[in-house]
Tab-separated table of C-alpha atoms in Angstrom:
chain	number	residue	atom	x	y	z
A	909	UNK	CA	14.731	7.656	18.779
A	910	UNK	CA	13.819	4.620	20.675
A	911	UNK	CA	16.827	2.642	22.381
A	912	UNK	CA	16.436	-1.099	22.714
A	913	UNK	CA	15.159	-0.764	26.348
A	914	UNK	CA	12.686	1.857	25.395
A	915	UNK	CA	11.511	-0.371	22.513
A	916	UNK	CA	10.863	-3.110	24.939
A	917	UNK	CA	9.093	-0.890	27.411
A	918	UNK	CA	6.851	1.057	24.960
A	919	UNK	CA	6.376	-1.466	22.183
A	920	UNK	CA	5.617	-4.653	24.130
A	921	UNK	CA	2.398	-5.311	22.122
A	922	UNK	CA	4.288	-4.906	18.845
A	923	UNK	CA	7.032	-7.250	20.013
A	924	UNK	CA	4.316	-9.784	21.036
A	925	UNK	CA	2.750	-9.598	17.597
A	926	UNK	CA	6.099	-10.024	15.991
A	927	UNK	CA	7.044	-12.949	18.198
A	928	UNK	CA	3.599	-14.647	17.337
A	929	UNK	CA	4.210	-13.920	13.674
A	930	UNK	CA	7.586	-15.633	13.865
A	931	UNK	CA	6.059	-18.766	15.308
A	932	UNK	CA	3.327	-18.744	12.711
A	933	UNK	CA	5.903	-18.245	9.772
A	934	UNK	CA	7.917	-21.194	11.177
A	935	UNK	CA	4.671	-23.319	11.227
A	936	UNK	CA	3.837	-22.203	7.796
A	937	UNK	CA	7.198	-22.870	6.234
A	938	UNK	CA	8.292	-26.012	7.871
A	939	UNK	CA	5.060	-27.814	8.793
A	940	UNK	CA	2.567	-26.809	6.075
A	941	UNK	CA	1.989	-28.537	2.652
A	942	UNK	CA	0.117	-26.772	-0.136
A	943	UNK	CA	-2.476	-29.524	0.189
A	944	UNK	CA	-3.201	-28.804	3.699
A	945	UNK	CA	-5.982	-26.290	2.677
A	946	UNK	CA	-7.469	-25.442	6.207
A	947	UNK	CA	-4.147	-24.939	7.755
A	948	UNK	CA	-2.793	-22.932	4.717
A	949	UNK	CA	-5.748	-20.470	4.736
A	950	UNK	CA	-5.923	-19.970	8.522
A	951	UNK	CA	-2.133	-19.407	8.919
A	952	UNK	CA	-2.015	-17.003	5.976
A	953	UNK	CA	-5.277	-15.060	7.302
A	954	UNK	CA	-3.679	-14.812	10.799
A	955	UNK	CA	-0.427	-13.492	9.555
A	956	UNK	CA	-2.264	-10.753	7.605
A	957	UNK	CA	-4.106	-9.824	10.587
A	958	UNK	CA	-0.940	-9.769	12.632
A	959	UNK	CA	0.847	-7.785	10.014
A	960	UNK	CA	-1.771	-5.161	10.226
A	961	UNK	CA	-1.493	-4.971	13.951
A	962	UNK	CA	2.238	-4.703	13.824
A	963	UNK	CA	1.965	-1.785	11.527
A	964	UNK	CA	-0.733	-0.207	13.751
A	965	UNK	CA	0.798	-0.623	17.120
A	966	UNK	CA	4.330	0.272	16.103
A	967	UNK	CA	3.368	3.729	15.008
A	968	UNK	CA	5.371	2.817	11.881
A	969	UNK	CA	8.544	3.060	13.813
A	970	UNK	CA	10.977	2.390	11.157
A	971	UNK	CA	13.637	0.476	13.069
A	972	UNK	CA	11.158	-2.118	14.473
A	973	UNK	CA	9.547	-2.623	11.160
A	974	UNK	CA	12.765	-3.181	9.289
A	975	UNK	CA	14.095	-5.529	11.883
A	976	UNK	CA	10.802	-7.509	11.845
A	977	UNK	CA	10.753	-7.700	8.002
A	978	UNK	CA	14.301	-9.056	7.857
A	979	UNK	CA	13.741	-11.611	10.707
A	980	UNK	CA	10.528	-12.801	8.973
A	981	UNK	CA	12.477	-13.524	5.807
A	982	UNK	CA	15.420	-15.308	7.568
A	983	UNK	CA	13.032	-17.639	9.137
A	984	UNK	CA	12.603	-19.107	5.634
A	985	UNK	CA	16.327	-19.363	4.996
A	986	UNK	CA	16.708	-23.283	5.526
A	987	UNK	CA	13.338	-24.208	4.227
A	988	UNK	CA	12.521	-26.011	0.953
A	989	UNK	CA	9.831	-23.959	-0.753
A	990	UNK	CA	6.549	-25.701	0.127
A	991	UNK	CA	4.038	-23.973	-2.290
A	992	UNK	CA	6.003	-24.033	-5.613
A	993	UNK	CA	8.373	-26.530	-7.361
A	994	UNK	CA	9.834	-23.905	-9.752
A	995	UNK	CA	12.960	-23.763	-7.752
A	996	UNK	CA	13.952	-27.106	-9.055
A	997	UNK	CA	14.135	-25.660	-12.615
A	998	UNK	CA	16.045	-22.623	-11.278
A	999	UNK	CA	18.828	-24.871	-9.889
A	1000	UNK	CA	18.749	-26.995	-13.029
A	1001	UNK	CA	19.339	-23.883	-15.260
A	1002	UNK	CA	22.090	-22.638	-12.901
A	1003	UNK	CA	23.757	-25.945	-13.033
A	1004	UNK	CA	23.517	-26.150	-16.817
A	1005	UNK	CA	25.301	-22.891	-17.214
A	1006	UNK	CA	28.032	-23.985	-14.619
A	1007	UNK	CA	28.526	-27.011	-16.826
A	1008	UNK	CA	29.014	-24.820	-19.928
A	1009	UNK	CA	25.625	-25.728	-21.452
A	1010	UNK	CA	23.054	-23.074	-22.875
A	1011	UNK	CA	19.810	-23.572	-20.942
A	1012	UNK	CA	17.757	-22.083	-23.704
A	1013	UNK	CA	18.763	-24.847	-26.249
A	1014	UNK	CA	18.094	-28.034	-24.198
A	1015	UNK	CA	15.054	-29.254	-22.438
A	1016	UNK	CA	15.528	-31.288	-19.129
A	1017	UNK	CA	13.843	-34.138	-20.992
A	1018	UNK	CA	16.620	-34.037	-23.659
A	1019	UNK	CA	19.348	-33.938	-21.202
A	1020	UNK	CA	18.039	-36.879	-19.082
A	1021	UNK	CA	17.174	-38.982	-22.121
A	1022	UNK	CA	20.646	-38.667	-23.381
A	1023	UNK	CA	21.842	-40.650	-20.381
A	1024	UNK	CA	25.008	-39.491	-18.733
A	1025	UNK	CA	25.097	-35.929	-17.486
A	1026	UNK	CA	27.449	-34.054	-15.268
A	1027	UNK	CA	24.688	-31.910	-13.737
A	1028	UNK	CA	24.762	-32.641	-9.910
A	1029	UNK	CA	21.534	-34.250	-8.607
A	1030	UNK	CA	20.129	-34.109	-12.097
A	1031	UNK	CA	17.537	-36.943	-11.547
A	1032	UNK	CA	16.271	-35.519	-8.357
A	1033	UNK	CA	15.979	-31.992	-9.934
A	1034	UNK	CA	14.277	-33.566	-12.998
A	1035	UNK	CA	11.771	-35.394	-10.833
A	1036	UNK	CA	11.069	-32.333	-8.730
A	1037	UNK	CA	10.310	-29.939	-11.461
A	1038	UNK	CA	7.538	-32.049	-12.889
A	1039	UNK	CA	6.763	-33.123	-16.495
A	1040	UNK	CA	5.280	-29.666	-17.524
A	1041	UNK	CA	8.589	-27.839	-16.816
A	1042	UNK	CA	11.003	-30.639	-18.038
A	1043	UNK	CA	9.226	-30.807	-21.410
A	1044	UNK	CA	9.787	-27.198	-22.303
A	1045	UNK	CA	12.612	-24.773	-22.793
A	1046	UNK	CA	13.505	-22.423	-20.067
A	1047	UNK	CA	11.710	-18.944	-20.229
A	1048	UNK	CA	13.831	-17.161	-17.616
A	1049	UNK	CA	15.817	-14.137	-19.071
A	1050	UNK	CA	19.612	-13.960	-18.748
A	1051	UNK	CA	19.931	-11.772	-15.471
A	1052	UNK	CA	17.641	-14.214	-13.860
A	1053	UNK	CA	19.873	-17.010	-14.982
A	1054	UNK	CA	22.757	-15.364	-13.377
A	1055	UNK	CA	20.866	-15.433	-10.146
A	1056	UNK	CA	20.438	-19.212	-10.594
A	1057	UNK	CA	24.175	-19.494	-11.180
A	1058	UNK	CA	25.092	-17.541	-8.055
A	1059	UNK	CA	22.636	-19.457	-6.025
A	1060	UNK	CA	24.249	-22.646	-7.061
A	1061	UNK	CA	27.684	-21.276	-6.041
A	1062	UNK	CA	26.645	-21.248	-2.352
A	1063	UNK	CA	28.812	-23.764	-0.388
A	1064	UNK	CA	27.277	-27.118	0.168
A	1065	UNK	CA	26.478	-28.674	-3.313
A	1066	UNK	CA	23.033	-29.684	-2.426
A	1067	UNK	CA	19.482	-28.654	-3.215
A	1068	UNK	CA	19.107	-26.934	0.046
A	1069	UNK	CA	22.456	-24.989	-0.367
A	1070	UNK	CA	21.261	-23.720	-3.777
A	1071	UNK	CA	17.897	-22.699	-2.210
A	1072	UNK	CA	19.773	-20.679	0.498
A	1073	UNK	CA	21.923	-19.025	-2.125
A	1074	UNK	CA	19.073	-17.999	-4.227
A	1075	UNK	CA	17.004	-16.871	-1.150
A	1076	UNK	CA	19.711	-14.631	0.039
A	1077	UNK	CA	19.662	-12.890	-3.399
A	1078	UNK	CA	15.857	-12.343	-3.122
A	1079	UNK	CA	16.208	-11.069	0.526
A	1080	UNK	CA	18.931	-8.641	-0.551
A	1081	UNK	CA	16.686	-7.491	-3.450
A	1082	UNK	CA	13.838	-6.832	-1.025
A	1083	UNK	CA	16.175	-4.800	1.256
A	1084	UNK	CA	17.199	-2.831	-1.962
A	1085	UNK	CA	13.674	-2.244	-2.664
A	1086	UNK	CA	12.885	-1.063	0.870
A	1087	UNK	CA	15.931	1.482	0.538
A	1088	UNK	CA	14.913	2.850	-2.906
A	1089	UNK	CA	11.253	2.725	-2.318
A	1090	UNK	CA	11.497	4.661	0.894
A	1091	UNK	CA	13.790	7.249	-0.790
A	1092	UNK	CA	11.349	7.542	-3.685
A	1093	UNK	CA	8.338	7.970	-1.368
A	1094	UNK	CA	10.221	10.800	0.573
A	1095	UNK	CA	11.240	12.390	-2.816
A	1096	UNK	CA	7.497	12.323	-3.676
A	1097	UNK	CA	6.487	13.785	-0.409
A	1098	UNK	CA	4.342	10.750	0.222
A	1099	UNK	CA	4.243	8.916	3.590
A	1100	UNK	CA	7.419	6.758	3.593
A	1101	UNK	CA	5.756	4.177	5.867
A	1102	UNK	CA	3.848	3.041	2.735
A	1103	UNK	CA	6.858	0.923	1.881
A	1104	UNK	CA	5.963	-1.511	4.623
A	1105	UNK	CA	2.666	-2.293	2.836
A	1106	UNK	CA	4.984	-4.210	0.616
A	1107	UNK	CA	7.928	-5.227	2.705
A	1108	UNK	CA	5.902	-6.541	5.656
A	1109	UNK	CA	3.040	-8.006	3.427
A	1110	UNK	CA	2.862	-11.708	4.330
A	1111	UNK	CA	1.989	-12.462	0.739
A	1112	UNK	CA	5.332	-10.780	-0.480
A	1113	UNK	CA	7.413	-12.577	2.268
A	1114	UNK	CA	5.873	-15.991	1.551
A	1115	UNK	CA	5.633	-15.815	-2.311
A	1116	UNK	CA	9.070	-14.138	-2.869
A	1117	UNK	CA	11.378	-15.234	-0.054
A	1118	UNK	CA	9.445	-18.365	0.837
A	1119	UNK	CA	8.801	-19.756	-2.680
A	1120	UNK	CA	11.780	-18.345	-4.411
A	1121	UNK	CA	10.164	-16.246	-6.983
A	1122	UNK	CA	12.373	-13.684	-8.666
A	1123	UNK	CA	9.770	-11.069	-9.208
A	1124	UNK	CA	11.272	-9.507	-6.093
A	1125	UNK	CA	14.559	-8.909	-7.981
A	1126	UNK	CA	12.588	-7.518	-10.848
A	1127	UNK	CA	10.654	-5.153	-8.649
A	1128	UNK	CA	13.994	-3.955	-7.066
A	1129	UNK	CA	15.308	-2.986	-10.430
A	1130	UNK	CA	12.015	-1.328	-11.473
A	1131	UNK	CA	11.700	0.779	-8.276
A	1132	UNK	CA	15.421	1.756	-8.510
A	1133	UNK	CA	14.772	2.750	-12.174
A	1134	UNK	CA	11.689	4.873	-11.169
A	1135	UNK	CA	13.760	6.604	-8.401
A	1136	UNK	CA	16.590	7.457	-10.972
A	1137	UNK	CA	13.981	8.632	-13.529
A	1138	UNK	CA	12.494	10.969	-10.845
A	1139	UNK	CA	15.980	12.375	-9.886
A	1140	UNK	CA	16.609	13.208	-13.585
A	1141	UNK	CA	19.240	10.400	-14.108
A	1142	UNK	CA	17.150	9.063	-17.026
A	1143	UNK	CA	19.985	7.351	-18.923
A	1144	UNK	CA	20.991	5.320	-15.822
A	1145	UNK	CA	17.210	4.644	-15.293
A	1146	UNK	CA	17.144	3.072	-18.854
A	1147	UNK	CA	20.012	0.684	-18.029
A	1148	UNK	CA	18.443	-0.341	-14.678
A	1149	UNK	CA	15.039	-0.823	-16.159
A	1150	UNK	CA	16.578	-3.089	-18.694
A	1151	UNK	CA	17.977	-5.131	-15.749
A	1152	UNK	CA	14.420	-5.464	-14.521
A	1153	UNK	CA	13.327	-6.700	-17.899
A	1154	UNK	CA	16.225	-9.178	-17.969
A	1155	UNK	CA	15.065	-10.603	-14.739
A	1156	UNK	CA	11.356	-10.863	-15.962
A	1157	UNK	CA	10.046	-9.792	-19.275
A	1158	UNK	CA	6.919	-8.097	-17.797
A	1159	UNK	CA	8.325	-4.602	-17.683
A	1160	UNK	CA	8.657	-4.582	-21.412
A	1161	UNK	CA	4.991	-3.879	-21.758
A	1162	UNK	CA	5.437	-0.625	-19.562
A	1163	UNK	CA	7.819	0.937	-22.082
A	1164	UNK	CA	5.200	2.900	-24.180
A	1165	UNK	CA	3.895	4.416	-20.980
A	1166	UNK	CA	7.068	6.626	-20.733
A	1167	UNK	CA	5.934	8.675	-23.709
A	1168	UNK	CA	4.656	11.668	-21.815
A	1169	UNK	CA	7.450	11.491	-19.271
A	1170	UNK	CA	9.927	12.443	-22.028
A	1171	UNK	CA	7.631	14.459	-24.314
A	1172	UNK	CA	6.259	16.745	-21.662
A	1173	UNK	CA	7.736	20.236	-21.874
A	1174	UNK	CA	8.087	20.630	-18.128
A	1175	UNK	CA	9.879	17.424	-17.695
A	1176	UNK	CA	12.195	17.914	-20.520
A	1177	UNK	CA	13.970	20.379	-18.366
A	1178	UNK	CA	15.054	17.615	-15.934
A	1179	UNK	CA	18.608	17.010	-17.054
A	1180	UNK	CA	21.759	16.324	-15.035
A	1181	UNK	CA	24.064	17.462	-17.820
A	1182	UNK	CA	25.589	20.893	-17.479
A	1183	UNK	CA	23.847	22.094	-20.561
A	1184	UNK	CA	20.080	22.118	-20.709
A	1185	UNK	CA	18.460	20.982	-23.927
A	1186	UNK	CA	15.344	23.059	-23.456
A	1187	UNK	CA	14.377	26.221	-21.734
A	1188	UNK	CA	10.821	27.225	-20.979
A	1189	UNK	CA	11.090	30.030	-23.515
A	1190	UNK	CA	11.740	27.812	-26.396
A	1191	UNK	CA	9.031	26.920	-28.800
A	1192	UNK	CA	6.781	23.937	-28.194
A	1193	UNK	CA	7.686	22.124	-31.446
A	1194	UNK	CA	11.323	22.293	-30.424
A	1195	UNK	CA	10.350	20.967	-26.879
A	1196	UNK	CA	8.465	18.174	-28.505
A	1197	UNK	CA	11.451	17.366	-30.803
A	1198	UNK	CA	14.022	17.209	-27.879
A	1199	UNK	CA	11.485	15.212	-25.891
A	1200	UNK	CA	11.041	12.654	-28.659
A	1201	UNK	CA	14.890	12.600	-29.027
A	1202	UNK	CA	15.379	11.698	-25.390
A	1203	UNK	CA	12.491	9.097	-25.527
A	1204	UNK	CA	14.411	7.472	-28.453
A	1205	UNK	CA	17.613	7.608	-26.576
A	1206	UNK	CA	15.982	6.043	-23.607
A	1207	UNK	CA	14.458	3.145	-25.549
A	1208	UNK	CA	17.846	2.680	-27.438
A	1209	UNK	CA	19.769	2.367	-24.197
A	1210	UNK	CA	17.189	-0.131	-22.865
A	1211	UNK	CA	17.371	-2.103	-26.186
A	1212	UNK	CA	21.293	-2.044	-26.264
A	1213	UNK	CA	21.428	-3.208	-22.706
A	1214	UNK	CA	19.051	-6.135	-23.204
A	1215	UNK	CA	21.058	-7.059	-26.359
A	1216	UNK	CA	24.169	-7.188	-24.228
A	1217	UNK	CA	22.498	-9.410	-21.635
A	1218	UNK	CA	21.019	-11.838	-24.417
A	1219	UNK	CA	23.956	-11.833	-26.692
A	1220	UNK	CA	25.887	-14.584	-25.007
A	1221	UNK	CA	23.003	-16.910	-25.487
A	1222	UNK	CA	21.993	-15.817	-28.942
A	1223	UNK	CA	21.433	-18.238	-31.882
A	1224	UNK	CA	18.407	-18.777	-34.158
A	1225	UNK	CA	17.553	-21.847	-32.141
A	1226	UNK	CA	17.422	-19.649	-29.045
A	1227	UNK	CA	14.948	-17.201	-30.793
A	1228	UNK	CA	12.731	-20.073	-31.959
A	1229	UNK	CA	12.773	-21.882	-28.545
A	1230	UNK	CA	12.330	-18.866	-26.371
A	1231	UNK	CA	9.383	-17.406	-28.556
A	1232	UNK	CA	7.485	-20.648	-28.590
A	1233	UNK	CA	7.919	-21.011	-24.786
A	1234	UNK	CA	6.700	-17.495	-24.041
A	1235	UNK	CA	3.791	-18.123	-26.414
A	1236	UNK	CA	2.707	-21.091	-24.159
A	1237	UNK	CA	1.579	-18.599	-21.533
A	1238	UNK	CA	-1.122	-17.179	-24.144
A	1239	UNK	CA	-2.189	-20.298	-26.002
A	1240	UNK	CA	-1.676	-23.365	-23.752
A	1241	UNK	CA	-1.603	-22.775	-20.017
A	1242	UNK	CA	-4.504	-22.052	-17.802
A	1243	UNK	CA	-4.571	-21.202	-14.198
A	1244	UNK	CA	-6.484	-18.895	-11.813
A	1245	UNK	CA	-7.971	-16.755	-14.771
A	1246	UNK	CA	-10.918	-14.559	-14.626
A	1247	UNK	CA	-12.308	-12.985	-17.862
A	1248	UNK	CA	-10.606	-15.775	-19.883
A	1249	UNK	CA	-12.504	-18.467	-17.898
A	1250	UNK	CA	-15.882	-16.765	-18.600
A	1251	UNK	CA	-15.051	-16.514	-22.308
A	1252	UNK	CA	-13.872	-20.243	-22.150
A	1253	UNK	CA	-17.161	-21.166	-20.831
A	1254	UNK	CA	-18.884	-19.405	-23.507
A	1255	UNK	CA	-16.703	-21.110	-26.178
A	1256	UNK	CA	-17.679	-24.418	-24.773
A	1257	UNK	CA	-21.293	-23.675	-24.840
A	1258	UNK	CA	-21.103	-22.565	-28.440
A	1259	UNK	CA	-18.710	-25.085	-30.068
A	1260	UNK	CA	-18.195	-27.651	-27.431
A	1261	UNK	CA	-14.449	-27.170	-27.432
A	1262	UNK	CA	-11.905	-25.148	-25.495
A	1263	UNK	CA	-11.097	-22.179	-27.668
A	1264	UNK	CA	-7.896	-21.023	-26.015
A	1265	UNK	CA	-6.285	-20.909	-29.238
A	1266	UNK	CA	-8.609	-18.198	-30.560
A	1267	UNK	CA	-9.210	-16.457	-27.152
A	1268	UNK	CA	-5.506	-16.467	-26.259
A	1269	UNK	CA	-4.865	-14.360	-29.340
A	1270	UNK	CA	-7.516	-11.944	-28.913
A	1271	UNK	CA	-7.068	-10.953	-25.297
A	1272	UNK	CA	-3.517	-9.892	-25.654
A	1273	UNK	CA	-4.577	-7.545	-28.393
A	1274	UNK	CA	-7.006	-5.859	-25.821
A	1275	UNK	CA	-4.127	-5.540	-23.547
A	1276	UNK	CA	-2.023	-3.821	-26.153
A	1277	UNK	CA	-4.908	-1.280	-26.886
A	1278	UNK	CA	-5.224	-0.586	-23.094
A	1279	UNK	CA	-1.364	0.055	-22.980
A	1280	UNK	CA	-1.464	2.285	-26.027
A	1281	UNK	CA	-4.405	4.163	-24.560
A	1282	UNK	CA	-2.849	4.796	-21.164
A	1283	UNK	CA	0.441	5.693	-23.091
A	1284	UNK	CA	-0.944	8.450	-25.412
A	1285	UNK	CA	-4.196	9.700	-23.702
A	1286	UNK	CA	-2.973	10.039	-20.124
A	1287	UNK	CA	-0.032	12.262	-19.266
A	1288	UNK	CA	2.172	10.158	-17.261
A	1289	UNK	CA	4.664	13.086	-16.481
A	1290	UNK	CA	5.127	12.214	-12.756
A	1291	UNK	CA	6.075	9.135	-10.941
A	1292	UNK	CA	2.543	8.781	-9.276
A	1293	UNK	CA	0.879	9.143	-12.614
A	1294	UNK	CA	3.227	6.851	-14.308
A	1295	UNK	CA	2.933	4.212	-11.460
A	1296	UNK	CA	-0.863	4.448	-11.655
A	1297	UNK	CA	-0.861	3.856	-15.357
A	1298	UNK	CA	1.535	0.939	-14.871
A	1299	UNK	CA	-0.716	-0.380	-12.123
A	1300	UNK	CA	-3.848	-0.134	-14.172
A	1301	UNK	CA	-2.300	-1.554	-17.379
A	1302	UNK	CA	-0.776	-4.532	-15.612
A	1303	UNK	CA	-4.092	-5.183	-13.784
A	1304	UNK	CA	-6.041	-5.164	-17.098
A	1305	UNK	CA	-3.318	-7.507	-18.556
A	1306	UNK	CA	-3.781	-9.968	-15.502
A	1307	UNK	CA	-7.515	-9.694	-15.751
A	1308	UNK	CA	-7.356	-10.735	-19.447
A	1309	UNK	CA	-4.637	-13.436	-18.931
A	1310	UNK	CA	-5.129	-17.307	-19.176
A	1311	UNK	CA	-2.585	-17.863	-16.382
A	1312	UNK	CA	-2.375	-15.747	-13.089
A	1313	UNK	CA	0.014	-17.315	-10.646
A	1314	UNK	CA	-0.177	-15.702	-7.226
A	1315	UNK	CA	3.400	-14.198	-7.434
A	1316	UNK	CA	2.378	-12.355	-10.561
A	1317	UNK	CA	0.645	-9.657	-8.484
A	1318	UNK	CA	3.727	-8.735	-6.442
A	1319	UNK	CA	4.415	-5.932	-8.879
A	1320	UNK	CA	0.855	-4.613	-8.293
A	1321	UNK	CA	1.410	-4.656	-4.577
A	1322	UNK	CA	4.619	-2.576	-4.877
A	1323	UNK	CA	3.195	-0.015	-7.341
A	1324	UNK	CA	0.115	0.827	-5.213
A	1325	UNK	CA	2.234	2.482	-2.681
A	1326	UNK	CA	2.891	5.321	-5.102
A	1327	UNK	CA	-0.682	5.592	-6.033
A	1328	UNK	CA	-4.277	6.257	-4.497
A	1329	UNK	CA	-5.251	2.559	-5.191
A	1330	UNK	CA	-5.350	-0.191	-2.604
A	1331	UNK	CA	-7.370	-2.959	-4.278
A	1332	UNK	CA	-4.035	-4.841	-4.841
A	1333	UNK	CA	-3.598	-5.197	-1.084
A	1334	UNK	CA	-6.967	-6.928	-0.987
A	1335	UNK	CA	-6.007	-9.108	-3.792
A	1336	UNK	CA	-2.803	-10.032	-2.109
A	1337	UNK	CA	-4.853	-11.211	0.814
A	1338	UNK	CA	-7.384	-13.147	-1.106
A	1339	UNK	CA	-5.137	-14.772	-3.702
A	1340	UNK	CA	-4.119	-17.597	-1.255
A	1341	UNK	CA	-7.428	-19.204	-2.330
A	1342	UNK	CA	-5.803	-20.102	-5.634
A	1343	UNK	CA	-3.616	-22.574	-3.726
A	1344	UNK	CA	-6.765	-24.695	-3.047
A	1345	UNK	CA	-6.426	-25.865	-6.606
A	1346	UNK	CA	-3.727	-28.267	-5.236
A	1347	UNK	CA	-6.197	-30.000	-3.092
A	1348	UNK	CA	-6.800	-32.355	-6.102
A	1349	UNK	CA	-3.165	-33.582	-6.118
A	1350	UNK	CA	-3.091	-37.357	-5.815
A	1351	UNK	CA	-6.865	-37.732	-6.705
A	1352	UNK	CA	-8.555	-38.335	-9.977
A	1353	UNK	CA	-9.889	-34.818	-10.121
A	1354	UNK	CA	-7.052	-32.336	-10.532
A	1355	UNK	CA	-9.168	-29.556	-11.949
A	1356	UNK	CA	-9.575	-26.200	-10.307
A	1357	UNK	CA	-12.595	-25.375	-8.289
A	1358	UNK	CA	-14.124	-22.622	-10.269
A	1359	UNK	CA	-16.423	-21.546	-7.380
A	1360	UNK	CA	-13.295	-20.743	-5.393
A	1361	UNK	CA	-11.709	-18.867	-8.348
A	1362	UNK	CA	-15.126	-16.986	-8.788
A	1363	UNK	CA	-15.073	-16.039	-5.030
A	1364	UNK	CA	-11.475	-14.650	-5.392
A	1365	UNK	CA	-12.357	-12.500	-8.381
A	1366	UNK	CA	-15.753	-11.426	-6.968
A	1367	UNK	CA	-13.638	-9.808	-4.125
A	1368	UNK	CA	-10.995	-8.403	-6.424
A	1369	UNK	CA	-13.400	-6.982	-9.008
A	1370	UNK	CA	-15.560	-5.524	-6.361
A	1371	UNK	CA	-12.628	-3.720	-4.847
A	1372	UNK	CA	-11.215	-2.674	-8.329
A	1373	UNK	CA	-14.589	-1.234	-9.496
A	1374	UNK	CA	-15.364	0.540	-6.139
A	1375	UNK	CA	-11.855	2.366	-6.268
A	1376	UNK	CA	-11.364	2.859	-10.093
A	1377	UNK	CA	-14.901	3.257	-11.498
A	1378	UNK	CA	-17.050	4.375	-8.488
A	1379	UNK	CA	-14.625	6.534	-6.516
A	1380	UNK	CA	-12.736	7.475	-9.795
A	1381	UNK	CA	-9.449	7.914	-7.954
A	1382	UNK	CA	-7.370	8.117	-11.142
A	1383	UNK	CA	-5.953	11.481	-10.608
A	1384	UNK	CA	-3.087	11.723	-7.999
């Protein structure tokens, strides 16, 4: 093991790269706006190059990389997010709960138009979140709401203090992901240094810690759940998986993919209880029955846990508001899409109108068919196979989505470390181009530059087809 003196002696180049990265992260965080296109792209690109060099020159020395990853995140601690305004809504929802109000029942527009409100800094939060957010009901699940509340409890009673509180939660979640991700890689006999493809990835640091997106907390629970599942603690895995869903709904679409994990005869023997349900000598039909029973119990535990999280907020108005808000992502919102934009252009050419109402209903059906195909026709009876299916299913979902914000792909970056695929790392490097859409802020033309979107997806689709189709790297 290197002592501090030896680290300085033998890892001077690595330390130099870390120091330069620190300066660039500070520049990026405190002195860059999302409309500063050239500065944004240059800093982001250089940080990716430096991140690669840090991994390369460190020899994947664990202590150095852990310290660097934590330092990089702490540099953002006192910064107001510069690439996203979602945090204003996070603070708003947390303040509503602290005031005893159900955030699922009132839009910010309603609260502000009512006149007097006890929400601290209400007008500033309302102005900051923008008209799109303020006119809709919240779509953030209960455990995410709890994070907003905890963030608002951080001493200071200001926007910055709430930002610091929420940022500490996300940093803690990343440390948890580092811990369980490394343990899972070791248990799978895969190189444990792969975890730094996620932890030291500038995209992850900037989007999650910097811009306060709680995908990092969702990913922590997801990785923890996979670790528990691999170790045979499948009931606890169900509870933790439900926690992941209660931060972001995305993992719900992964539930069918667990079918073969529980119905496989071999894996049915993985039980932590003293009495095994199945032995290898038992008939296959009995094994299948026991496997289906466990699958049903797994789903039941997930369902009960989710009900427990949502129950304090439940009302028929909640169901109506929440379902409508989630539906907006399929039938109203558009950003950084790929296949959808092509179909939208065809719709314009044929009818002269934006056919998102029709296309937005068809594309999710294709995603559902993909999920079912990977669930029943690919035996996801190991963590690498299960991770590969989740990775590909979620990739297909994003390819077919009408809205793909940069932080959506954080889950793909994490999952790739358990698989043979690396196209998601390329996507994490190129997705910064989506922020060039904000160049139009303050001008008459606020539309996306579709040539830039096309460039992004040309690179992503090329890497995807090379790995998945041409090299056929599905088996692991």
